[in-house]
Short mmCIF file of C-alpha atoms in Angstrom, two decimals:
data_model
loop_
_atom_site.label_atom_id
_atom_site.label_comp_id
_atom_site.label_asym_id
_atom_site.label_seq_id
_atom_site.Cartn_x
_atom_site.Cartn_y
_atom_site.Cartn_z
CA MET A 6 10.31 19.05 19.34
CA THR A 7 10.11 21.42 16.33
CA PRO A 8 13.62 22.94 16.85
CA ARG A 9 15.02 19.41 17.00
CA LEU A 10 13.43 18.54 13.65
CA VAL A 11 14.83 21.72 12.08
CA SER A 12 18.29 20.89 13.44
CA LEU A 13 18.04 17.36 12.04
CA ALA A 14 17.04 18.68 8.61
CA LEU A 15 19.94 21.16 8.54
CA PHE A 16 22.36 18.42 9.59
CA LEU A 17 21.21 16.12 6.78
CA LEU A 18 21.51 18.94 4.23
CA SER A 19 25.04 19.68 5.40
CA LEU A 20 26.06 16.12 4.52
CA VAL A 21 25.03 16.43 0.87
CA PRO A 22 28.08 17.22 -1.30
CA VAL A 23 27.92 20.22 -3.64
CA SER A 24 29.10 19.86 -7.25
CA ALA A 25 28.78 21.74 -10.52
CA ALA A 26 25.38 21.68 -12.23
CA GLN A 27 24.92 19.07 -14.96
CA ASP A 28 22.38 18.45 -17.68
CA THR A 29 19.20 16.68 -16.64
CA GLU A 30 18.39 13.31 -18.18
CA LEU A 31 14.74 12.22 -18.34
CA GLU A 32 13.52 8.70 -19.05
CA TRP A 33 9.78 8.55 -19.64
CA TYR A 34 7.79 5.40 -18.95
CA GLY A 35 4.23 4.28 -18.43
CA TYR A 36 1.41 2.25 -19.88
CA LEU A 37 -2.07 2.53 -21.35
CA ARG A 38 -4.49 0.07 -19.81
CA LEU A 39 -8.09 -1.09 -19.84
CA ASP A 40 -9.66 -3.18 -17.06
CA MET A 41 -12.98 -5.03 -17.19
CA ALA A 42 -14.35 -6.77 -14.10
CA HIS A 43 -17.49 -8.68 -13.18
CA ASP A 44 -18.45 -9.01 -9.50
CA THR A 45 -21.14 -11.34 -8.17
CA ALA A 46 -21.77 -8.83 -5.35
CA GLN A 47 -21.13 -5.12 -4.95
CA SER A 48 -17.44 -4.53 -4.26
CA SER A 49 -15.98 -1.64 -2.31
CA HIS A 50 -15.15 0.51 -5.34
CA GLY A 51 -16.29 -1.27 -8.51
CA ASN A 52 -13.23 -0.55 -10.66
CA TYR A 53 -11.23 -2.33 -7.99
CA THR A 54 -12.02 -3.98 -4.69
CA VAL A 55 -10.63 -4.06 -1.16
CA PHE A 56 -13.72 -5.53 0.56
CA VAL A 57 -17.34 -6.56 -0.12
CA GLN A 58 -20.14 -4.09 0.53
CA PRO A 59 -22.99 -5.22 2.84
CA HIS A 60 -26.25 -6.28 1.21
CA PRO A 61 -29.58 -7.89 2.21
CA ALA A 62 -29.42 -11.65 2.71
CA GLY A 63 -29.84 -13.47 -0.60
CA GLU A 64 -30.01 -10.24 -2.62
CA ALA A 65 -26.49 -9.69 -3.91
CA THR A 66 -26.30 -7.48 -7.00
CA SER A 67 -23.87 -8.41 -9.77
CA THR A 68 -21.94 -5.51 -11.27
CA MET A 69 -19.72 -4.82 -14.27
CA SER A 70 -17.00 -2.18 -14.39
CA VAL A 71 -14.87 -0.94 -17.28
CA THR A 72 -12.12 1.62 -16.69
CA ALA A 73 -8.90 3.07 -18.07
CA ARG A 74 -8.01 4.81 -14.80
CA GLN A 75 -5.00 2.62 -14.09
CA SER A 76 -3.18 3.99 -17.14
CA ARG A 77 0.05 5.44 -15.84
CA LEU A 78 2.67 8.03 -16.79
CA GLY A 79 6.01 8.57 -15.12
CA ALA A 80 9.56 9.79 -15.53
CA HIS A 81 12.92 8.99 -13.98
CA ALA A 82 15.19 12.03 -13.70
CA THR A 83 18.96 12.10 -13.28
CA ARG A 84 21.18 15.12 -12.74
CA GLY A 85 24.64 14.67 -11.33
CA THR A 86 24.35 12.50 -8.22
CA MET A 87 20.65 13.24 -7.84
CA THR A 88 17.96 10.90 -9.11
CA GLY A 89 14.21 11.40 -8.97
CA ARG A 90 10.88 9.95 -9.93
CA LEU A 91 7.51 11.44 -10.82
CA GLU A 92 4.50 9.21 -11.49
CA VAL A 93 0.74 9.65 -11.81
CA ASP A 94 -2.30 7.56 -12.64
CA PHE A 95 -5.92 8.61 -13.17
CA TYR A 96 -7.65 7.50 -9.97
CA GLY A 97 -8.35 11.06 -8.85
CA VAL A 98 -11.98 11.63 -7.78
CA SER A 99 -13.88 12.34 -11.02
CA PRO A 100 -16.56 10.98 -13.41
CA GLU A 101 -15.74 7.68 -15.12
CA ASN A 102 -15.21 9.27 -18.55
CA LYS A 103 -13.42 12.41 -17.27
CA ASN A 104 -10.71 10.91 -15.10
CA THR A 105 -8.37 13.25 -13.25
CA VAL A 106 -4.76 12.76 -12.26
CA MET A 107 -3.70 11.26 -8.92
CA LEU A 108 -0.10 11.70 -7.74
CA ARG A 109 1.64 8.44 -6.95
CA TYR A 110 5.35 9.26 -6.66
CA ALA A 111 7.26 12.55 -6.51
CA TYR A 112 10.66 12.19 -4.84
CA MET A 113 14.37 12.85 -5.21
CA SER A 114 17.32 10.80 -3.94
CA VAL A 115 20.92 11.82 -3.25
CA PRO A 116 23.85 9.88 -1.78
CA VAL A 117 24.94 10.85 1.73
CA GLY A 118 28.16 8.97 2.32
CA ALA A 119 27.27 5.28 2.39
CA PHE A 120 23.56 6.12 2.76
CA THR A 121 20.81 7.42 0.48
CA LEU A 122 18.65 10.40 1.38
CA ARG A 123 15.21 10.33 -0.25
CA ALA A 124 12.63 13.10 0.10
CA GLY A 125 9.16 13.50 -1.38
CA GLN A 126 6.18 11.19 -1.80
CA THR A 127 7.04 7.51 -2.00
CA MET A 128 6.07 4.15 -0.51
CA ASP A 129 6.19 3.54 3.22
CA MET A 130 9.35 1.95 4.54
CA ILE A 131 7.28 -0.55 6.54
CA SER A 132 5.94 -3.73 4.92
CA PRO A 133 7.67 -3.05 1.58
CA LEU A 134 6.47 -6.06 -0.43
CA ASN A 135 3.44 -6.35 -2.71
CA PRO A 136 1.87 -9.36 -4.42
CA LEU A 137 1.39 -9.55 -8.19
CA THR A 138 -2.33 -8.97 -8.87
CA VAL A 139 -4.49 -7.72 -11.73
CA ASN A 140 -6.72 -5.95 -9.20
CA TYR A 141 -5.43 -2.38 -8.69
CA PRO A 142 -4.96 -2.58 -4.87
CA VAL A 143 -2.39 -5.21 -3.97
CA ILE A 144 -4.47 -6.94 -1.24
CA TRP A 145 -4.72 -3.68 0.70
CA GLY A 146 -7.42 -4.08 3.33
CA ALA A 147 -6.91 -7.86 3.35
CA GLY A 148 -3.60 -8.28 5.15
CA ASN A 149 -1.18 -6.05 3.22
CA ILE A 150 -0.30 -2.71 4.84
CA GLY A 151 1.86 0.16 3.64
CA TYR A 152 0.95 2.99 1.27
CA ARG A 153 2.41 6.17 -0.24
CA ARG A 154 2.83 9.43 1.68
CA PRO A 155 5.15 12.48 1.88
CA GLN A 156 8.30 11.63 3.85
CA ILE A 157 12.05 11.85 4.19
CA GLN A 158 14.07 8.63 4.31
CA LEU A 159 17.66 7.82 5.16
CA PHE A 160 18.68 4.25 4.33
CA ARG A 161 21.47 1.97 3.24
CA ARG A 162 21.16 -1.13 1.09
CA THR A 163 24.01 -3.55 0.46
CA GLU A 164 24.12 -7.10 -0.87
CA ALA A 165 23.89 -8.33 2.73
CA TYR A 166 21.41 -6.02 4.48
CA PHE A 167 19.04 -3.05 4.46
CA ALA A 168 18.66 -0.49 7.25
CA GLY A 169 16.61 2.67 7.18
CA LEU A 170 14.56 5.28 9.02
CA ALA A 171 11.85 7.66 7.80
CA LEU A 172 9.94 10.69 9.07
CA THR A 173 6.51 10.80 7.40
CA ARG A 174 3.34 12.85 7.17
CA ASN A 175 1.07 11.46 9.89
CA ILE A 176 -2.11 11.07 7.84
CA THR A 177 -5.09 10.34 10.12
CA GLY A 178 -8.74 11.18 10.66
CA ASP A 179 -10.27 14.04 12.66
CA LEU A 180 -11.98 12.33 15.58
CA ASP A 181 -12.98 15.48 17.46
CA GLY A 182 -14.35 17.25 14.38
CA ASP A 183 -12.37 20.46 14.85
CA THR A 184 -11.25 20.46 11.16
CA ILE A 185 -7.64 19.80 12.24
CA VAL A 186 -6.42 16.33 11.29
CA ASP A 187 -5.35 14.61 14.51
CA GLY A 188 -1.97 13.57 13.13
CA ASP A 189 -1.19 17.18 12.19
CA ALA A 190 -2.41 18.38 15.60
CA SER A 191 0.26 16.28 17.31
CA GLY A 192 2.90 18.65 15.95
CA VAL A 193 5.34 15.86 15.05
CA PRO A 194 5.77 13.46 12.12
CA ALA A 195 5.31 9.71 12.31
CA ILE A 196 8.48 7.61 12.38
CA GLN A 197 9.15 4.40 10.46
CA GLY A 198 12.04 1.98 10.38
CA ARG A 199 13.09 -1.30 8.80
CA VAL A 200 15.99 -3.73 9.05
CA ALA A 201 16.44 -6.67 6.67
CA LEU A 202 19.07 -9.36 6.12
CA ARG A 203 19.96 -11.49 3.13
CA PRO A 204 21.34 -14.72 4.63
CA GLU A 205 22.81 -16.07 1.40
CA TRP A 206 24.58 -18.83 3.34
CA THR A 207 21.21 -20.42 4.13
CA LEU A 208 19.23 -19.92 0.91
CA PRO A 209 20.39 -17.78 -2.02
CA GLY A 210 17.83 -15.15 -2.95
CA LEU A 211 16.26 -14.97 0.53
CA GLU A 212 15.58 -11.69 2.36
CA LEU A 213 14.03 -11.43 5.83
CA GLY A 214 12.90 -8.10 7.25
CA VAL A 215 11.35 -6.52 10.34
CA SER A 216 9.74 -3.07 10.30
CA GLY A 217 7.52 -0.83 12.36
CA HIS A 218 6.10 2.65 12.77
CA TYR A 219 4.66 4.95 15.41
CA GLY A 220 2.50 8.05 14.98
CA LYS A 221 1.20 10.34 17.70
CA CYS A 222 -2.28 11.89 17.39
CA ASN A 223 -4.03 14.66 19.31
CA CYS A 224 -7.64 15.85 19.62
CA PRO A 225 -7.21 19.51 20.70
CA ALA A 226 -10.93 20.07 21.31
CA LYS A 227 -11.00 17.25 23.84
CA ASP A 228 -7.34 17.35 24.93
CA ILE A 229 -6.92 13.65 24.19
CA ASP A 230 -3.81 11.91 22.86
CA TYR A 231 -3.85 8.58 21.03
CA ASN A 232 -1.64 6.85 18.47
CA ASN A 233 -1.24 4.56 15.49
CA TRP A 234 1.46 1.91 15.30
CA SER A 235 2.51 -1.29 13.58
CA VAL A 236 5.07 -4.09 13.76
CA SER A 237 5.63 -6.17 10.62
CA GLY A 238 7.68 -9.04 9.28
CA ASP A 239 8.43 -9.71 5.62
CA LEU A 240 9.93 -12.56 3.61
CA ALA A 241 11.03 -12.62 -0.02
CA TRP A 242 12.70 -15.44 -1.93
CA LYS A 243 13.53 -15.22 -5.61
CA SER A 244 15.03 -17.64 -8.10
CA SER A 245 15.28 -17.45 -11.88
CA ARG A 246 11.64 -18.50 -12.40
CA VAL A 247 9.96 -18.52 -8.98
CA LYS A 248 9.21 -15.78 -6.46
CA VAL A 249 7.72 -16.27 -2.98
CA LEU A 250 6.55 -13.23 -0.99
CA ALA A 251 4.86 -13.00 2.41
CA GLU A 252 4.18 -10.48 5.16
CA VAL A 253 2.49 -10.42 8.55
CA TYR A 254 1.61 -7.44 10.74
CA ARG A 255 0.11 -6.40 14.07
CA GLY A 256 -0.97 -2.84 14.84
CA SER A 257 -3.61 -0.28 15.73
CA ASN A 258 -5.48 2.51 13.90
CA LEU A 259 -4.07 1.58 10.50
CA GLY A 260 -6.77 2.82 8.12
CA ALA A 261 -4.32 5.28 6.53
CA TYR A 262 -1.84 2.42 6.09
CA ALA A 263 -4.34 0.09 4.33
CA GLY A 264 -4.84 -1.93 7.53
CA THR A 265 -7.76 -2.64 9.90
CA ILE A 266 -9.89 -3.13 6.74
CA TYR A 267 -9.97 0.67 6.30
CA ASN A 268 -12.09 1.19 9.43
CA SER A 269 -11.90 4.58 11.15
CA ASP A 270 -9.43 5.20 13.98
CA ARG A 271 -10.45 4.97 17.65
CA VAL A 272 -9.06 6.92 20.61
CA ASN A 273 -8.68 3.67 22.53
CA GLY A 274 -7.18 1.97 19.48
CA LEU A 275 -8.62 -0.31 16.82
CA HIS A 276 -6.22 -3.23 16.88
CA SER A 277 -5.83 -5.68 14.03
CA MET A 278 -3.62 -8.44 12.72
CA GLY A 279 -3.16 -9.62 9.17
CA GLY A 280 -0.93 -11.12 6.56
CA TRP A 281 -0.66 -12.40 3.03
CA ALA A 282 1.37 -14.76 0.83
CA ASN A 283 2.03 -14.89 -2.90
CA LEU A 284 3.64 -17.43 -5.23
CA GLN A 285 4.73 -16.26 -8.68
CA VAL A 286 5.97 -18.64 -11.38
CA ALA A 287 7.30 -17.80 -14.84
CA LEU A 288 6.01 -20.65 -17.01
CA ASP A 289 8.09 -19.36 -19.92
CA GLU A 290 9.47 -16.05 -21.17
CA LEU A 291 5.97 -14.76 -21.97
CA THR A 292 3.67 -16.20 -19.28
CA ARG A 293 3.51 -15.63 -15.53
CA VAL A 294 1.17 -17.19 -12.98
CA SER A 295 0.44 -15.62 -9.60
CA ILE A 296 -1.57 -17.21 -6.80
CA GLY A 297 -2.05 -16.13 -3.22
CA GLY A 298 -4.30 -14.78 -0.53
CA GLY A 299 -4.56 -12.53 2.47
CA ARG A 300 -6.57 -11.88 5.60
CA ASP A 301 -7.13 -8.97 7.97
CA ASP A 302 -8.74 -9.42 11.41
CA VAL A 303 -9.91 -6.61 13.69
CA ASP A 304 -9.97 -7.35 17.44
CA GLU A 305 -13.58 -7.98 18.46
CA ALA A 306 -12.92 -6.45 21.89
CA ASP A 307 -12.35 -3.05 20.24
CA LEU A 308 -15.61 -3.00 18.29
CA GLY A 309 -18.27 -2.70 21.01
CA ALA A 310 -21.69 -4.33 21.01
CA GLU A 311 -23.47 -1.07 20.15
CA GLN A 312 -21.57 -0.47 16.90
CA GLN A 313 -23.27 -1.79 13.81
CA GLY A 314 -21.86 -2.73 10.45
CA VAL A 315 -18.13 -2.37 11.19
CA ARG A 316 -15.84 -4.54 9.06
CA GLU A 317 -14.48 -7.23 11.38
CA ARG A 318 -12.72 -9.68 9.06
CA ASN A 319 -11.72 -9.53 5.41
CA GLN A 320 -10.06 -12.23 3.35
CA VAL A 321 -9.24 -12.97 -0.28
CA ALA A 322 -7.84 -15.80 -2.39
CA PHE A 323 -6.79 -15.14 -5.97
CA ALA A 324 -5.21 -16.69 -9.06
CA ALA A 325 -3.92 -14.67 -12.00
CA VAL A 326 -2.32 -15.35 -15.39
CA LEU A 327 -0.43 -12.67 -17.30
CA ARG A 328 0.55 -13.30 -20.92
CA GLN A 329 2.75 -11.07 -23.05
CA ILE A 330 1.20 -11.16 -26.53
CA THR A 331 3.67 -8.72 -28.11
CA PRO A 332 6.84 -7.13 -26.72
CA GLU A 333 4.74 -4.12 -25.65
CA VAL A 334 1.33 -5.61 -24.78
CA THR A 335 0.35 -7.84 -21.85
CA VAL A 336 -3.05 -9.41 -21.17
CA GLY A 337 -4.09 -10.42 -17.65
CA PHE A 338 -6.85 -12.63 -16.22
CA GLU A 339 -7.62 -12.91 -12.51
CA LEU A 340 -10.20 -14.80 -10.47
CA SER A 341 -10.55 -13.77 -6.83
CA HIS A 342 -12.90 -14.69 -4.01
CA TRP A 343 -13.59 -12.09 -1.32
CA ALA A 344 -15.39 -12.50 2.02
CA THR A 345 -16.01 -9.63 4.46
CA ARG A 346 -17.56 -10.22 7.87
CA TYR A 347 -19.42 -7.37 9.59
CA SER A 348 -19.98 -7.00 13.32
CA ASN A 349 -23.61 -6.59 14.38
CA PRO A 350 -24.97 -6.47 10.81
CA ALA A 351 -28.23 -4.65 10.14
CA LEU A 352 -31.38 -6.76 10.45
CA GLY A 353 -31.80 -8.86 7.33
CA SER A 354 -28.26 -8.24 6.04
CA GLU A 355 -25.64 -10.87 5.29
CA ALA A 356 -23.21 -11.17 8.19
CA GLU A 357 -20.41 -12.16 5.80
CA PRO A 358 -21.14 -11.21 2.18
CA THR A 359 -18.93 -12.79 -0.49
CA ASP A 360 -17.90 -11.73 -3.97
CA LEU A 361 -16.47 -13.77 -6.84
CA ARG A 362 -14.59 -11.34 -9.08
CA LEU A 363 -13.42 -12.06 -12.63
CA GLN A 364 -11.12 -9.38 -14.02
CA TRP A 365 -9.47 -8.96 -17.41
CA SER A 366 -6.89 -6.37 -18.42
CA ILE A 367 -4.92 -5.34 -21.48
CA GLN A 368 -1.87 -3.15 -21.00
CA GLY A 369 0.40 -1.46 -23.53
CA ASN A 370 3.75 -0.46 -22.07
CA PHE A 371 6.03 2.31 -23.29
#
């Protein structure tokens, strides 16, 4: 399989036209941001949430978080026919007042005939939509899958359709504990693909898409093969003031893709199904409202009666208002309700703890 991948890479490189070097243009962008959030129960991460932590029945602990970690810095680069993007935020693992950088995007794009070749770290090709939320994760863990990872993409987008394929780093766990990540041990990348249509003759502004991925995994110490996979559908409709977004997925072992409520992979597969929907309305030129919700369900048959405290279902409903108070500064308010059900909870623990989260943000763009 490796020689085939090398041959494919050389073929793609041979398609890229060569031209004289040109000056590089850089366009910097970013924002400085502060988030404050109050949770009526302990959330997964405090500064943001993707599920509710378990707690003793009737003994939820309210928490307050204040962070500037979501502040962001990026640059768009252009040189000849090449474009690129580099972006970081400050959610690297570090103390709350000594935040370190986390890489978000680092990729380049070049035209290859009628297609675009993109290489580096960028968003997954599967499930490409995201809702508008104040909370840092965009309903990840509650029905929305797809994350960032190193990959190479070849795609074409026209006014009528999108079609693309990607070879990606197969990020997984290490189930046999041999210090070799099982996705790496397979010796091959994961593959992703998506096809979407814009049927303007039915409803202007509508796009319908289908996507999926497959990744092979191997446990060398036990000589066991398993996999991760997904099949997704997405819908987007946009008008001058209204936007409707929705996705649904079915798959297995999707913790690295923000699915299966971030539970660990299983050799026999941890199957799940989820989805989300989001309505965005521009009330005027300065104010936007966003409401929506999502849900992720793990198949009970995959959990096993002996396993305790595994996240079985996770759901959220939210409403947000974002108001631009100056041309550079936007203030956001969001109220969200989270509920996470655990299989075989510990004695005395809530089977489905809930969290009412109130979050405020102020963001200065540049």
